[in-house]
Each structure stands twice: as C-alpha cells, then as structure tokens.
mmCIF file with all atom_site columns, C-alpha atoms in Angstrom:
data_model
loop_
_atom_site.group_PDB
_atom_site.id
_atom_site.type_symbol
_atom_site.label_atom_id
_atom_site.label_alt_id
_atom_site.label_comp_id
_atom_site.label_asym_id
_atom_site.label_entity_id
_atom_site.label_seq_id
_atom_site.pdbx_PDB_ins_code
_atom_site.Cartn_x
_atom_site.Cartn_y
_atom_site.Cartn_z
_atom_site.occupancy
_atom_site.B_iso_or_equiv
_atom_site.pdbx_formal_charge
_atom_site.auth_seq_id
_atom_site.auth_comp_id
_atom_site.auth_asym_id
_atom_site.auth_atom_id
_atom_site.pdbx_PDB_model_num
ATOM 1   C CA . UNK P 1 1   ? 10.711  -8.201  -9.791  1.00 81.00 ? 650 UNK P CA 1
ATOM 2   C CA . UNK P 1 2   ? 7.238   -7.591  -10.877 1.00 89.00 ? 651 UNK P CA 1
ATOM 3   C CA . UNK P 1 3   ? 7.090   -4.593  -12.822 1.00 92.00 ? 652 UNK P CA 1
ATOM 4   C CA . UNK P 1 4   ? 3.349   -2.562  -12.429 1.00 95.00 ? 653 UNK P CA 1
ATOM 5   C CA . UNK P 1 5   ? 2.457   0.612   -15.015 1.00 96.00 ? 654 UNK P CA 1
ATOM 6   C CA . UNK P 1 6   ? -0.653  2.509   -14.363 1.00 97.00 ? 655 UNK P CA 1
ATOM 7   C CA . UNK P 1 7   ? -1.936  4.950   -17.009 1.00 97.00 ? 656 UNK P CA 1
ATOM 8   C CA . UNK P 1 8   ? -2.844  7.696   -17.155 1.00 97.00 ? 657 UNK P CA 1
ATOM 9   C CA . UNK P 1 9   ? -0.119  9.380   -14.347 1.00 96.00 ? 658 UNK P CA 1
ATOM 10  C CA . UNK P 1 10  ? -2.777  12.254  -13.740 1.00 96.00 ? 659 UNK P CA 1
ATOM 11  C CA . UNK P 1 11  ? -6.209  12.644  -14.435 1.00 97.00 ? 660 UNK P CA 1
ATOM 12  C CA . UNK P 1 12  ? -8.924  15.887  -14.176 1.00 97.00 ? 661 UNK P CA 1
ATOM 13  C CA . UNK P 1 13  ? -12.614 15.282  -14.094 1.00 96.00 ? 662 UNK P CA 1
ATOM 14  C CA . UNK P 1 14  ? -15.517 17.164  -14.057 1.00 97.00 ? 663 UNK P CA 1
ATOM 15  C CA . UNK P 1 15  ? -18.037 15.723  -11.239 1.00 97.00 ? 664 UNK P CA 1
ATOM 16  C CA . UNK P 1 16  ? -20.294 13.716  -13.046 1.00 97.00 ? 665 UNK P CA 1
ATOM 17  C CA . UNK P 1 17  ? -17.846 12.425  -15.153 1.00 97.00 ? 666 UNK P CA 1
ATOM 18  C CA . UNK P 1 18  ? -16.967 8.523   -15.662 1.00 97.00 ? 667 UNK P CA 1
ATOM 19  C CA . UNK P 1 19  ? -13.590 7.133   -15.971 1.00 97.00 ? 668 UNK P CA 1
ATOM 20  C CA . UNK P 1 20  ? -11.243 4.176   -16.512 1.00 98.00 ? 669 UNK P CA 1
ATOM 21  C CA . UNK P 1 21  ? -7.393  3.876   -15.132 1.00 98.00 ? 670 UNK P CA 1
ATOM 22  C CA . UNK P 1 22  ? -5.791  1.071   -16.259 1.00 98.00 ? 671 UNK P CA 1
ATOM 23  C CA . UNK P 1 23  ? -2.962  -1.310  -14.683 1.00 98.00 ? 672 UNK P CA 1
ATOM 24  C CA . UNK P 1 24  ? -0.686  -3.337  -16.544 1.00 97.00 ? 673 UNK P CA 1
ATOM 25  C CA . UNK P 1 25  ? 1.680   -5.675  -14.973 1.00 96.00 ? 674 UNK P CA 1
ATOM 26  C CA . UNK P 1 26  ? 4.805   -7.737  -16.382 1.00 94.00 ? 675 UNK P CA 1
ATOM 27  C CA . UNK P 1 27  ? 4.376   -10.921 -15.239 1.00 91.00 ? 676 UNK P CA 1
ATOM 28  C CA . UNK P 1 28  ? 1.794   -14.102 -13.312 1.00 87.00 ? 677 UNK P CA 1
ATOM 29  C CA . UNK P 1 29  ? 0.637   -12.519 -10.710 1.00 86.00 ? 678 UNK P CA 1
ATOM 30  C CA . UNK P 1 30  ? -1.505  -14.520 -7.398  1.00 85.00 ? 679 UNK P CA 1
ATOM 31  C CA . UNK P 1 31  ? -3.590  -11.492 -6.840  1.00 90.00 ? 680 UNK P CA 1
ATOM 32  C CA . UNK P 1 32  ? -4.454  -8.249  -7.536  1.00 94.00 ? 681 UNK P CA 1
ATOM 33  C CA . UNK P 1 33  ? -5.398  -4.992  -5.521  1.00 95.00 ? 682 UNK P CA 1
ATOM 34  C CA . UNK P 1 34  ? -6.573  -1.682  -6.205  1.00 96.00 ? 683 UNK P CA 1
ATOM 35  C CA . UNK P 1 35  ? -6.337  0.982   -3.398  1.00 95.00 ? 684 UNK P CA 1
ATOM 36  C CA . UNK P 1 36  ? -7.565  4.815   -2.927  1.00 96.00 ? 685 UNK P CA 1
ATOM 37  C CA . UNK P 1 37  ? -5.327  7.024   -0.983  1.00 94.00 ? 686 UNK P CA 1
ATOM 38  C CA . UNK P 1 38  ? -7.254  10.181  0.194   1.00 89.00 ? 687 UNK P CA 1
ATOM 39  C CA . UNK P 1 39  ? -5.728  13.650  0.534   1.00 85.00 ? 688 UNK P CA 1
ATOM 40  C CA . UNK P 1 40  ? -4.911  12.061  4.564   1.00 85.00 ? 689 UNK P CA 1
ATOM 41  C CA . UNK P 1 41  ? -2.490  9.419   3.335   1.00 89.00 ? 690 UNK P CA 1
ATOM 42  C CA . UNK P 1 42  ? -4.956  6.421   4.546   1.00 91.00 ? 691 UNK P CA 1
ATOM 43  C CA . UNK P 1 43  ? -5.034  3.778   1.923   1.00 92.00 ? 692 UNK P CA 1
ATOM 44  C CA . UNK P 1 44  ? -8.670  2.163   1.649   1.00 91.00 ? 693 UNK P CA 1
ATOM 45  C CA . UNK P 1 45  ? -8.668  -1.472  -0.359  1.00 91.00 ? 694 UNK P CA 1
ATOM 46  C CA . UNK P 1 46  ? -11.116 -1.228  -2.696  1.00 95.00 ? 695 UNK P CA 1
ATOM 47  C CA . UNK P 1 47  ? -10.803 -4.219  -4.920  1.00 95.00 ? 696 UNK P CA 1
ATOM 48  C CA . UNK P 1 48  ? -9.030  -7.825  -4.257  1.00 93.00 ? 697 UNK P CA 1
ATOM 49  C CA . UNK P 1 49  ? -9.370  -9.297  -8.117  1.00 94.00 ? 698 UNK P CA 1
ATOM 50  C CA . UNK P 1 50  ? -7.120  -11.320 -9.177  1.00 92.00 ? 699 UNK P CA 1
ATOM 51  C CA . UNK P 1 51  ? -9.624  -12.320 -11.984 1.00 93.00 ? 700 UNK P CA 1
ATOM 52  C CA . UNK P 1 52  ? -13.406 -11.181 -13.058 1.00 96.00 ? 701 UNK P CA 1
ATOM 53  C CA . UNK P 1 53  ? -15.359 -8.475  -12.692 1.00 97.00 ? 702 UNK P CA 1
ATOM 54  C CA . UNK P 1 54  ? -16.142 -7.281  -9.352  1.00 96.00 ? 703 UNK P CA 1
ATOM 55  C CA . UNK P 1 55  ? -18.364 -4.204  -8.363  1.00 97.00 ? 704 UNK P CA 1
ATOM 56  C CA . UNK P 1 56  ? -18.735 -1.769  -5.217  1.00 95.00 ? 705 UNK P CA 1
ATOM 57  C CA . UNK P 1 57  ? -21.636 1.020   -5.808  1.00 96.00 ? 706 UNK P CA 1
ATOM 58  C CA . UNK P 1 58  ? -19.939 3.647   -8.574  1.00 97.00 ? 707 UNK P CA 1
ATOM 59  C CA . UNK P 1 59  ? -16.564 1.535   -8.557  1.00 97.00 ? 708 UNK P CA 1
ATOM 60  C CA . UNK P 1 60  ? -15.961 -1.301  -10.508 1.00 98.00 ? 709 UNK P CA 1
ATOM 61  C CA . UNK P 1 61  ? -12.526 -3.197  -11.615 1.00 98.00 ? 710 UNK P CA 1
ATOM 62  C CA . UNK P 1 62  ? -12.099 -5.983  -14.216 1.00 98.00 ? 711 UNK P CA 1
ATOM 63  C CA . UNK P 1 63  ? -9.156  -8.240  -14.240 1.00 97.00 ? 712 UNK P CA 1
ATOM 64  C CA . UNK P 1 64  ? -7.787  -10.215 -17.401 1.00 96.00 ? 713 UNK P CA 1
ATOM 65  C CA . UNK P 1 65  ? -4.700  -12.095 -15.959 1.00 93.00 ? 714 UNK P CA 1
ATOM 66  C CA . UNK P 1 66  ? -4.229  -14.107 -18.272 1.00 93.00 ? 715 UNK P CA 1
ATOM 67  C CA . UNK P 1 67  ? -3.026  -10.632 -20.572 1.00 95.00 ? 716 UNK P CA 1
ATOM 68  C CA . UNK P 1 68  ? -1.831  -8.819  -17.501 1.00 96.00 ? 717 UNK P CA 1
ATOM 69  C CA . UNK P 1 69  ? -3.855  -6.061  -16.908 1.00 97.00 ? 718 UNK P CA 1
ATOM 70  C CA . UNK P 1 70  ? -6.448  -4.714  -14.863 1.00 98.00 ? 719 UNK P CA 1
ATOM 71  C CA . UNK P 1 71  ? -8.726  -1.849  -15.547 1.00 98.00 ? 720 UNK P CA 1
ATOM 72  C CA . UNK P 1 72  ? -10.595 0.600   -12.748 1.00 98.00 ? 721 UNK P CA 1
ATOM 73  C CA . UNK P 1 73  ? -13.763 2.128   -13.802 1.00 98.00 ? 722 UNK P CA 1
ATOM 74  C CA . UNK P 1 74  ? -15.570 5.277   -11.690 1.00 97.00 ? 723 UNK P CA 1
ATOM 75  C CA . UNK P 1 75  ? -18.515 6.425   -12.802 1.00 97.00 ? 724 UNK P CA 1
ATOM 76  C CA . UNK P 1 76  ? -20.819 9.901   -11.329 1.00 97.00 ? 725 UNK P CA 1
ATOM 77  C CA . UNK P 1 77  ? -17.450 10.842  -10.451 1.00 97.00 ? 726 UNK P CA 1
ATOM 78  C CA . UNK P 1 78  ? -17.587 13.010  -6.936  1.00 97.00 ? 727 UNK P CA 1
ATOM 79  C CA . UNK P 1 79  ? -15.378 15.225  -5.541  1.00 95.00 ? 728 UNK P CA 1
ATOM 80  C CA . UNK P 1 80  ? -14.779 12.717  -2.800  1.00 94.00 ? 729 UNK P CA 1
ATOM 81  C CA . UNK P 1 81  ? -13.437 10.446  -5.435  1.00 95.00 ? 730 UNK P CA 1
ATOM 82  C CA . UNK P 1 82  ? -10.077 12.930  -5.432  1.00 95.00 ? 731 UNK P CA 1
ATOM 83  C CA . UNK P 1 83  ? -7.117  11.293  -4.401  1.00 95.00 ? 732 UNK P CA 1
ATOM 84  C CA . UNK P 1 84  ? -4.366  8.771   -5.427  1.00 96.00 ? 733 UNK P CA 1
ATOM 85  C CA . UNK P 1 85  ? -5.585  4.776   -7.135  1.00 97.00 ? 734 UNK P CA 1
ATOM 86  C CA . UNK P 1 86  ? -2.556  2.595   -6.645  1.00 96.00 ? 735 UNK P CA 1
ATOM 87  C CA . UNK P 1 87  ? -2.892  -1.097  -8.250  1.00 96.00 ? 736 UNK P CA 1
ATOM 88  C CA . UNK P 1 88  ? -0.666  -3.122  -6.682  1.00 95.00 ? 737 UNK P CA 1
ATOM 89  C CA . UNK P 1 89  ? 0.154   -6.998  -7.470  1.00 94.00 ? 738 UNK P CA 1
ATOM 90  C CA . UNK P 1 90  ? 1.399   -10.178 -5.357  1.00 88.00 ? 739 UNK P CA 1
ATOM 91  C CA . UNK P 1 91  ? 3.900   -12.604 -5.962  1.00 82.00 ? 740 UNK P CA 1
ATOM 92  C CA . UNK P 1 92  ? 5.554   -14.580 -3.199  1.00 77.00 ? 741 UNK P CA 1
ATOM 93  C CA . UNK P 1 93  ? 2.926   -13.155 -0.578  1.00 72.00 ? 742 UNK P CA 1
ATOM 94  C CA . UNK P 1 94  ? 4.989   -9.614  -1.363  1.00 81.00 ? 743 UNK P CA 1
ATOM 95  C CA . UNK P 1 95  ? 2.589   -6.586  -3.239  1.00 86.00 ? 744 UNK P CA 1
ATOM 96  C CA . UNK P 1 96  ? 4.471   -4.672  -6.378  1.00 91.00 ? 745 UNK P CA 1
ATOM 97  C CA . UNK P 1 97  ? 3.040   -1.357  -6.545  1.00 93.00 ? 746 UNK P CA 1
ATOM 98  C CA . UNK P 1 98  ? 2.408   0.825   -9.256  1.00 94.00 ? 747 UNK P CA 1
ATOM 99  C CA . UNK P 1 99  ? 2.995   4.758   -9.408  1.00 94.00 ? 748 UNK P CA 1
ATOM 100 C CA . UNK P 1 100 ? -0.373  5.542   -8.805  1.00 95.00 ? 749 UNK P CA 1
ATOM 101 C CA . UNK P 1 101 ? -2.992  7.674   -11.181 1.00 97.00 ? 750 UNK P CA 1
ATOM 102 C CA . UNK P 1 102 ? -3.983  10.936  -9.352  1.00 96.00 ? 751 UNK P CA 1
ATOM 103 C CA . UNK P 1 103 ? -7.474  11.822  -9.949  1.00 97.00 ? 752 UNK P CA 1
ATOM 104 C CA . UNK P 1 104 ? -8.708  15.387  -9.378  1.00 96.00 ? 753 UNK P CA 1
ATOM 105 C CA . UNK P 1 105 ? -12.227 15.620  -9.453  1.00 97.00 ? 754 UNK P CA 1
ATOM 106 C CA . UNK P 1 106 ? -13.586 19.203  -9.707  1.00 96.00 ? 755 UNK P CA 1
ATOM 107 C CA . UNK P 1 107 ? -17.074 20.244  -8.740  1.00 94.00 ? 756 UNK P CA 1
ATOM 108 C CA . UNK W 2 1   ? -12.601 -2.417  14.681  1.00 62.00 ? 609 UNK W CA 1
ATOM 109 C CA . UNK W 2 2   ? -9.215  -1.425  14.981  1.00 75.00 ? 610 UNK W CA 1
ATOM 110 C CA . UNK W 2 3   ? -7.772  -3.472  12.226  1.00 93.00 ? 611 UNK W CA 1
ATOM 111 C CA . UNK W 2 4   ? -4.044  -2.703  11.709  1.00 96.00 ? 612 UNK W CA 1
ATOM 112 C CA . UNK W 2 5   ? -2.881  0.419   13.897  1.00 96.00 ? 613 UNK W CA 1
ATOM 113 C CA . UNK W 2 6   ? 0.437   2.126   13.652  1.00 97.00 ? 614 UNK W CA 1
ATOM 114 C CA . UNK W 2 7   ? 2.203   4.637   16.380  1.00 96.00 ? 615 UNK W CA 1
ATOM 115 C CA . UNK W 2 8   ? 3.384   7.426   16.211  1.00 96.00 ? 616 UNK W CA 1
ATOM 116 C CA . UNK W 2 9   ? 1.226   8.900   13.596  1.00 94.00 ? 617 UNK W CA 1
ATOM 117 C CA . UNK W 2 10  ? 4.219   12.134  13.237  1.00 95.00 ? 618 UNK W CA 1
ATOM 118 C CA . UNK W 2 11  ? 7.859   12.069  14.552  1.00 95.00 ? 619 UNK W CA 1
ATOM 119 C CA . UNK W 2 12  ? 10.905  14.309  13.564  1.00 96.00 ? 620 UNK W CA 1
ATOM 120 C CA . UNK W 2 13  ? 14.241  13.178  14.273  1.00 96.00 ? 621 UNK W CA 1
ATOM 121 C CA . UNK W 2 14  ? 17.915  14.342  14.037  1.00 97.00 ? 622 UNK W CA 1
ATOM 122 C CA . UNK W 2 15  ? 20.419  12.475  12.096  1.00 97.00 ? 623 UNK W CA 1
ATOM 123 C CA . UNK W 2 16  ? 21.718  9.633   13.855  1.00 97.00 ? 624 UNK W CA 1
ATOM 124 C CA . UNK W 2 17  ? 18.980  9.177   16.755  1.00 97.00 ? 625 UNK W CA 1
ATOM 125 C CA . UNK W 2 18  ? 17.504  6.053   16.810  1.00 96.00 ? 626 UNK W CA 1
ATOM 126 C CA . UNK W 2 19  ? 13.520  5.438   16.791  1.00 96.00 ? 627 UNK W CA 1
ATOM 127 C CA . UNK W 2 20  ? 11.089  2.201   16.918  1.00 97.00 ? 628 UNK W CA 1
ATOM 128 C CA . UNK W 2 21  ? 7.620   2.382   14.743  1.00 98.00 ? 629 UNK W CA 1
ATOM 129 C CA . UNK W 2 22  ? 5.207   0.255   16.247  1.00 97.00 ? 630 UNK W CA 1
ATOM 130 C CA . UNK W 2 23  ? 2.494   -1.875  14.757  1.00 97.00 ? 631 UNK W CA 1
ATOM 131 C CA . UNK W 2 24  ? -0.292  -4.094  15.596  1.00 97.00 ? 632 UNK W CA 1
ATOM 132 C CA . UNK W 2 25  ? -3.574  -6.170  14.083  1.00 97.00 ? 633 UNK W CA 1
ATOM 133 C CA . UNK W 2 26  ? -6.345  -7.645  15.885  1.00 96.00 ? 634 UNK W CA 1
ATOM 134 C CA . UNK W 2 27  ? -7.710  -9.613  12.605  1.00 94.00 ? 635 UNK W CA 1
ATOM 135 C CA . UNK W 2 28  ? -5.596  -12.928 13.719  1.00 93.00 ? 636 UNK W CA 1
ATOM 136 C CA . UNK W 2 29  ? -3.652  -12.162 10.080  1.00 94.00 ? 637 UNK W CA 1
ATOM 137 C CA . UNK W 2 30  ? -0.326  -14.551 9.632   1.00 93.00 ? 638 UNK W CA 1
ATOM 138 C CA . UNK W 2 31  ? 1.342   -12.172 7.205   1.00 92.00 ? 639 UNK W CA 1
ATOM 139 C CA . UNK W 2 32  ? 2.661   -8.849  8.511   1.00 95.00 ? 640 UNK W CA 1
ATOM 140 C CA . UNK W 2 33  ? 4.262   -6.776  6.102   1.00 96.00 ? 641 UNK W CA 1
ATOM 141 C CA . UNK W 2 34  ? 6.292   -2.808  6.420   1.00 97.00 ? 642 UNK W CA 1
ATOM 142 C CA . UNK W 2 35  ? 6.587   -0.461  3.314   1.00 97.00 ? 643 UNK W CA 1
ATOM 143 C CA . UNK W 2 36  ? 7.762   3.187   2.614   1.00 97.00 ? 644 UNK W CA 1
ATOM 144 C CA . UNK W 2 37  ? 6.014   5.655   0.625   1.00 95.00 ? 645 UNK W CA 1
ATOM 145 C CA . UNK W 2 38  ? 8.224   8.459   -0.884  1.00 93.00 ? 646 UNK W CA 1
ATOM 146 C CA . UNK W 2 39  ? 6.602   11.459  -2.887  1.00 84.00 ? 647 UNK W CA 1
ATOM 147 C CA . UNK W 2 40  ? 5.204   10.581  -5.553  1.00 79.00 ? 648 UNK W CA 1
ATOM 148 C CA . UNK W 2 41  ? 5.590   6.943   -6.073  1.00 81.00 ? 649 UNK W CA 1
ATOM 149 C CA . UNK W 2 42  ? 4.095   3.795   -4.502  1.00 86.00 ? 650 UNK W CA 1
ATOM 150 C CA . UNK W 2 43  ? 4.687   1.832   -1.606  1.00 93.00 ? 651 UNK W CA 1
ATOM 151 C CA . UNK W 2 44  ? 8.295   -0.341  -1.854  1.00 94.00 ? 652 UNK W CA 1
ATOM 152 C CA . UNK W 2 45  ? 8.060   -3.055  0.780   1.00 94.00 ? 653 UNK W CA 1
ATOM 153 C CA . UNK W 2 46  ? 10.551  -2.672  3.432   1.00 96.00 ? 654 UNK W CA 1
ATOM 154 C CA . UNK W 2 47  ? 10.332  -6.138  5.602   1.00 96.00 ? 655 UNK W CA 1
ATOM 155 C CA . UNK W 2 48  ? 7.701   -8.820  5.750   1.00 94.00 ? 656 UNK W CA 1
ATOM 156 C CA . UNK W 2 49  ? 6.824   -11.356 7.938   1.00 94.00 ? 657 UNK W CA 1
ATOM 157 C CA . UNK W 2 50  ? 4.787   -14.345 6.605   1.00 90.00 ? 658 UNK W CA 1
ATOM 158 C CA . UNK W 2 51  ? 4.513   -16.250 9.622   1.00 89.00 ? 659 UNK W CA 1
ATOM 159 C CA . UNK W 2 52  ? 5.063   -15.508 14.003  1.00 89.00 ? 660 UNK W CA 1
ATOM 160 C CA . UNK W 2 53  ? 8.420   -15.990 14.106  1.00 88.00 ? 661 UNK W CA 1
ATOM 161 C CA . UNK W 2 54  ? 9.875   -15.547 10.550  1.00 93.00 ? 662 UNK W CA 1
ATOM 162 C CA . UNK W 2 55  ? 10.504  -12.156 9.124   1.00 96.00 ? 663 UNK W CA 1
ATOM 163 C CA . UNK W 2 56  ? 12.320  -11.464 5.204   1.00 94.00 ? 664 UNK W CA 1
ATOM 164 C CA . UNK W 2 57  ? 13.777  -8.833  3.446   1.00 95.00 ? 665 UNK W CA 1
ATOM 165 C CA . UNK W 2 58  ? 12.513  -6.712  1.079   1.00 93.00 ? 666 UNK W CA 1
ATOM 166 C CA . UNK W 2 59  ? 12.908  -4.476  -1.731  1.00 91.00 ? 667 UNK W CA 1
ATOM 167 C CA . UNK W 2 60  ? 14.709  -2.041  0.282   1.00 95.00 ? 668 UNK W CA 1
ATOM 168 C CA . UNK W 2 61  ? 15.784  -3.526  3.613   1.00 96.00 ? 669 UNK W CA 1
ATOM 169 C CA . UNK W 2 62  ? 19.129  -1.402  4.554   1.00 96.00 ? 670 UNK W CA 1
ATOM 170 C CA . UNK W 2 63  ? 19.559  0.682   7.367   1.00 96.00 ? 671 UNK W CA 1
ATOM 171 C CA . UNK W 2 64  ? 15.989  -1.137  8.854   1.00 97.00 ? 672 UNK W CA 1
ATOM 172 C CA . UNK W 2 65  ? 15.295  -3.838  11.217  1.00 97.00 ? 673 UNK W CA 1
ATOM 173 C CA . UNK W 2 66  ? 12.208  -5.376  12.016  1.00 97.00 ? 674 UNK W CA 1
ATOM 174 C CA . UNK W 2 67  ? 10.807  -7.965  14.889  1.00 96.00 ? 675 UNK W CA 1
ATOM 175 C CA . UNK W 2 68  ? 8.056   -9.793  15.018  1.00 96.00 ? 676 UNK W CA 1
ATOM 176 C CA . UNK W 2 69  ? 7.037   -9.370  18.908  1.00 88.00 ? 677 UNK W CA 1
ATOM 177 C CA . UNK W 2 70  ? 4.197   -12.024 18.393  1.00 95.00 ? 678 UNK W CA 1
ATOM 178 C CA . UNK W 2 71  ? 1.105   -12.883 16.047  1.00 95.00 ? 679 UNK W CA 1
ATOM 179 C CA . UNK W 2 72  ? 0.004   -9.564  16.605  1.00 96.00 ? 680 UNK W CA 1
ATOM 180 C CA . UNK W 2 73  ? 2.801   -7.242  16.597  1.00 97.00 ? 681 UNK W CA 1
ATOM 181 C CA . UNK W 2 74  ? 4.931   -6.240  13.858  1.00 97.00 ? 682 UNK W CA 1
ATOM 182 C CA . UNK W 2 75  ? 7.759   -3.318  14.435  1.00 97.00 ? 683 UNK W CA 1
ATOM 183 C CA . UNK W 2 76  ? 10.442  -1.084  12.245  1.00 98.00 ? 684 UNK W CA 1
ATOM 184 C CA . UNK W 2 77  ? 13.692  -0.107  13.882  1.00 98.00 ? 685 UNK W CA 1
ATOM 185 C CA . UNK W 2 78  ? 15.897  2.833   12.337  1.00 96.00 ? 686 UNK W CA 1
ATOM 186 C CA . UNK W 2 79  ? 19.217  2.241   14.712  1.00 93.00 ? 687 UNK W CA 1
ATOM 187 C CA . UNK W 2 80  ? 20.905  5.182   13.007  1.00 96.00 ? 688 UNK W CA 1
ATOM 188 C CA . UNK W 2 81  ? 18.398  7.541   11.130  1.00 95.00 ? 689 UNK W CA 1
ATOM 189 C CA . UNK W 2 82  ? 19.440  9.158   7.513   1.00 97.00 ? 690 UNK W CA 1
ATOM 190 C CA . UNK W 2 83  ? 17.788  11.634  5.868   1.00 96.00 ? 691 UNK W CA 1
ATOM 191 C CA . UNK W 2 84  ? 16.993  9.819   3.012   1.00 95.00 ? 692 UNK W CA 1
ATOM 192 C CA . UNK W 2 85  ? 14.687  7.487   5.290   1.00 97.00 ? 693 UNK W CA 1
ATOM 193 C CA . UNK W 2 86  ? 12.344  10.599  5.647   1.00 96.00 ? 694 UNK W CA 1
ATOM 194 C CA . UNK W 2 87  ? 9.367   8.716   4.394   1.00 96.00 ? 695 UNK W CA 1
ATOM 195 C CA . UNK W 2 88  ? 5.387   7.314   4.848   1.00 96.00 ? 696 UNK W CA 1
ATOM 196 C CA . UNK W 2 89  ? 5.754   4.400   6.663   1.00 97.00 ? 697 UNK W CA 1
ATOM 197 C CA . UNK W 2 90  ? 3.077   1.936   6.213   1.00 97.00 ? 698 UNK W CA 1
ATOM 198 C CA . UNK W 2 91  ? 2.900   -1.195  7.958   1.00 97.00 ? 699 UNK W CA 1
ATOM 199 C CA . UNK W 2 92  ? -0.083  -3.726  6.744   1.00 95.00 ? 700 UNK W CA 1
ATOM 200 C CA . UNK W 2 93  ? -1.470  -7.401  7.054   1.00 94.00 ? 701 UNK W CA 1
ATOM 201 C CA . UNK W 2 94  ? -2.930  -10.203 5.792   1.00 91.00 ? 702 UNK W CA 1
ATOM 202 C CA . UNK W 2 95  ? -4.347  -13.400 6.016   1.00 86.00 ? 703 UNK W CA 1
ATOM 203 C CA . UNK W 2 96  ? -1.748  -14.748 3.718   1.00 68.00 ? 704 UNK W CA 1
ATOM 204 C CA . UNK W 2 97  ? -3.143  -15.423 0.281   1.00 68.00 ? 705 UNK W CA 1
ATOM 205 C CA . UNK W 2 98  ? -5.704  -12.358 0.488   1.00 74.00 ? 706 UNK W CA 1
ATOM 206 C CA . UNK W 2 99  ? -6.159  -8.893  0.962   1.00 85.00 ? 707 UNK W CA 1
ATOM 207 C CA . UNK W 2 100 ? -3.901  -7.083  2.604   1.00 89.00 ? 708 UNK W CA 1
ATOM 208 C CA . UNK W 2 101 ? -4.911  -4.294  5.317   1.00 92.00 ? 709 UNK W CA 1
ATOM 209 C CA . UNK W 2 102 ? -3.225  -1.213  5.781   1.00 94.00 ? 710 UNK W CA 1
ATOM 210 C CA . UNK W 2 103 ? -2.952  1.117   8.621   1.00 95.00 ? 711 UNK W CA 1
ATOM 211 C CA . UNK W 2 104 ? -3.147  4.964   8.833   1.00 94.00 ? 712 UNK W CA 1
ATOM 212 C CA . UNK W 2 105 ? 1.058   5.205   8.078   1.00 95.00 ? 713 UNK W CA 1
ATOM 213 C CA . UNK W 2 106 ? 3.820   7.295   10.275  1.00 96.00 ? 714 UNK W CA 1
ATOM 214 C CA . UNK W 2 107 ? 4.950   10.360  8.678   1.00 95.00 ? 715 UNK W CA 1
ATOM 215 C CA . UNK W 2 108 ? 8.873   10.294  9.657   1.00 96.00 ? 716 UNK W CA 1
ATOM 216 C CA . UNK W 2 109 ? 11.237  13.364  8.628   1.00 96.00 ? 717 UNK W CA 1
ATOM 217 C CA . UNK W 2 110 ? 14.598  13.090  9.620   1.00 96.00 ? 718 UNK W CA 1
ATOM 218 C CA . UNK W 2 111 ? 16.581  16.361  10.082  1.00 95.00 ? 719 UNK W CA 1
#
C-alpha cells in the first residue's frame, strides 16, 4: 500500500508563532486530505487538495503531486490550534493515513 | 446538519461478548467507509463500502464484519470481542471521488 510520512512527529509553539508540517507520500495518489483532531477525538477536514494551493483564514496547504508531498502551513498560531494534523491520501476510493504531527501550542 | 453520526459514543465490554457499532449519513454519500484509531497512530481502514450493496475489506478486516443496511447506514460487528480490538472507531463517508466526512468515533475497551 500507500505509504504516508508526516514530519515533524511533535511540534511546540509559542502562540503567535507560524508553522509548516509536511506530508510525504510514496506513490500517485487521487486525492489528498489534511485533518485536525482536537483534544475530543473529532476529526475536522480541513483541506481536500489533491493539487494547488488552497487557503482557509490562518490555514493554508499546498500540494505538489507530481513530487509527492504536501505541506500544511499555520500561521498566528492559537492555543485552539492544539491537537493532532493527520494527512491522509486516496487510492482505490480507500484513505492511507499518516502518523499524525502533534502540535502543542502554548499561550 | 447531522452529517455522519456514530452510536454508542463509549462502551466497555468483556472478552468474548458480542457488540454492533452503528452508523449513519444524511449527505446522500455512495461511499461508506469504517477505520480504527489506536494510540498514537492514524486511522487503518477496517471495511468500506463504495456502493449500497457492496462492502470490501480492508487493511485490517479480521475478527470484524460489516453490513451495509441501505444508502444510509453503514455498521461494524465484533461477534467475539478481543482485547486487542480496544480501539477509536471511526466510521466516515463520501461522495466517492471527494472528501470524506467523519463522525465523532466510538471509544470501545474490551476487558
């Protein structure tokens, strides 16, 4: 199968700060997602990129499929932010997930 | 806006017992989909269904078994439950090449 990497594994920021995880992926992919799980286990979609640039307020994701990777930018990082980003990548109408990058954000 | 909604939310069983998860969508999605979260890692599909009427294995299908009630309804069977199946449970859906939506997840632990 697909195999997903996300770097860094953990991350600390001061609020304020800005920040880019990155998401590298093995092989073609259809599409790709990028997800926030908050400290209640709910996973929020907040990017469907396969390709491009997309942005939503401080959030903002860039895909370059055709070198397999994705990148997820926060900037004004806020507490709220905390939590667990998990890219994730379809083949075959089935996601691959990554590990996950937990970001602590600290006021 | 209900979107994808999963029940129970918390259940603890004993070894052996048996237990149904239960999940529904009210976006008209195609694509229903179940994965398990353990700690620390991501989500590792379980059972998918791309179509009413069609369901598919996995990444890690044993000791599961799904059916797909209708369009809408998607469930997880555990006919003899392990511990190693105490998990998140996450069931999602989409409108096959597209997002997919999540609901809130079943925390299961299995004594």
């Amino acid at each position: 199968g697909i195999q997903v990497e996300q770097s860094p594994p953990d991350l600390i920021l001061q609020e304020g700060a800005n920040s880019t995880l990155r998401c590298n992926f093995s092989d073609s992919v259809n599409n790709l997602q990028w997800f926030h799980q908050n400290p209640w286990g709910q996973l929020i979609n907040l990017f469907y990129i396969p390709s491009g640039t997309k942005q939503n307020g401080r959030l903002s994701a860039t895909t370059v499929a055709t070198e397999r990777y994705s990148l997820l930018y926060i900037s004004s990082s806020q507490t709220t932010d905390s939590g667990v980003y998990f890219c994730a990548v379809e083949a075959d109408y089935k996601l691959s997930f990554g590990a996950g990058t937990t970001v602590t954000v600290r006021a | 806006n209900a979107g994808v909604t999963q029940t129970p939310k918390f259940q603890v069983l004993k070894t052996g017992q048996s237990m149904t998860l239960q999940c529904a969508q009210d976006m008209n999605h195609n694509s229903m989909y179940w994965y398990r979260q353990d700690p620390g890692m991501g989500l590792r599909l379980i059972y998918y269904s791309a179509s009413e009427g069609t369901t598919d294995k996995g990444e890690v299908p044993n000791g599961y078994n799904v059916s797909r009630l209708n369009k809408r309804e998607f469930s997880l069977r555990l006919e003899s439950a392990a511990p190693s199946q105490t998990s998140g449970y996450f069931c999602a859906s989409s409108g096959g090449i597209g997002a997919q939506h999540f609901g809130d997840g079943t925390r299961l632990s299995i004594l």
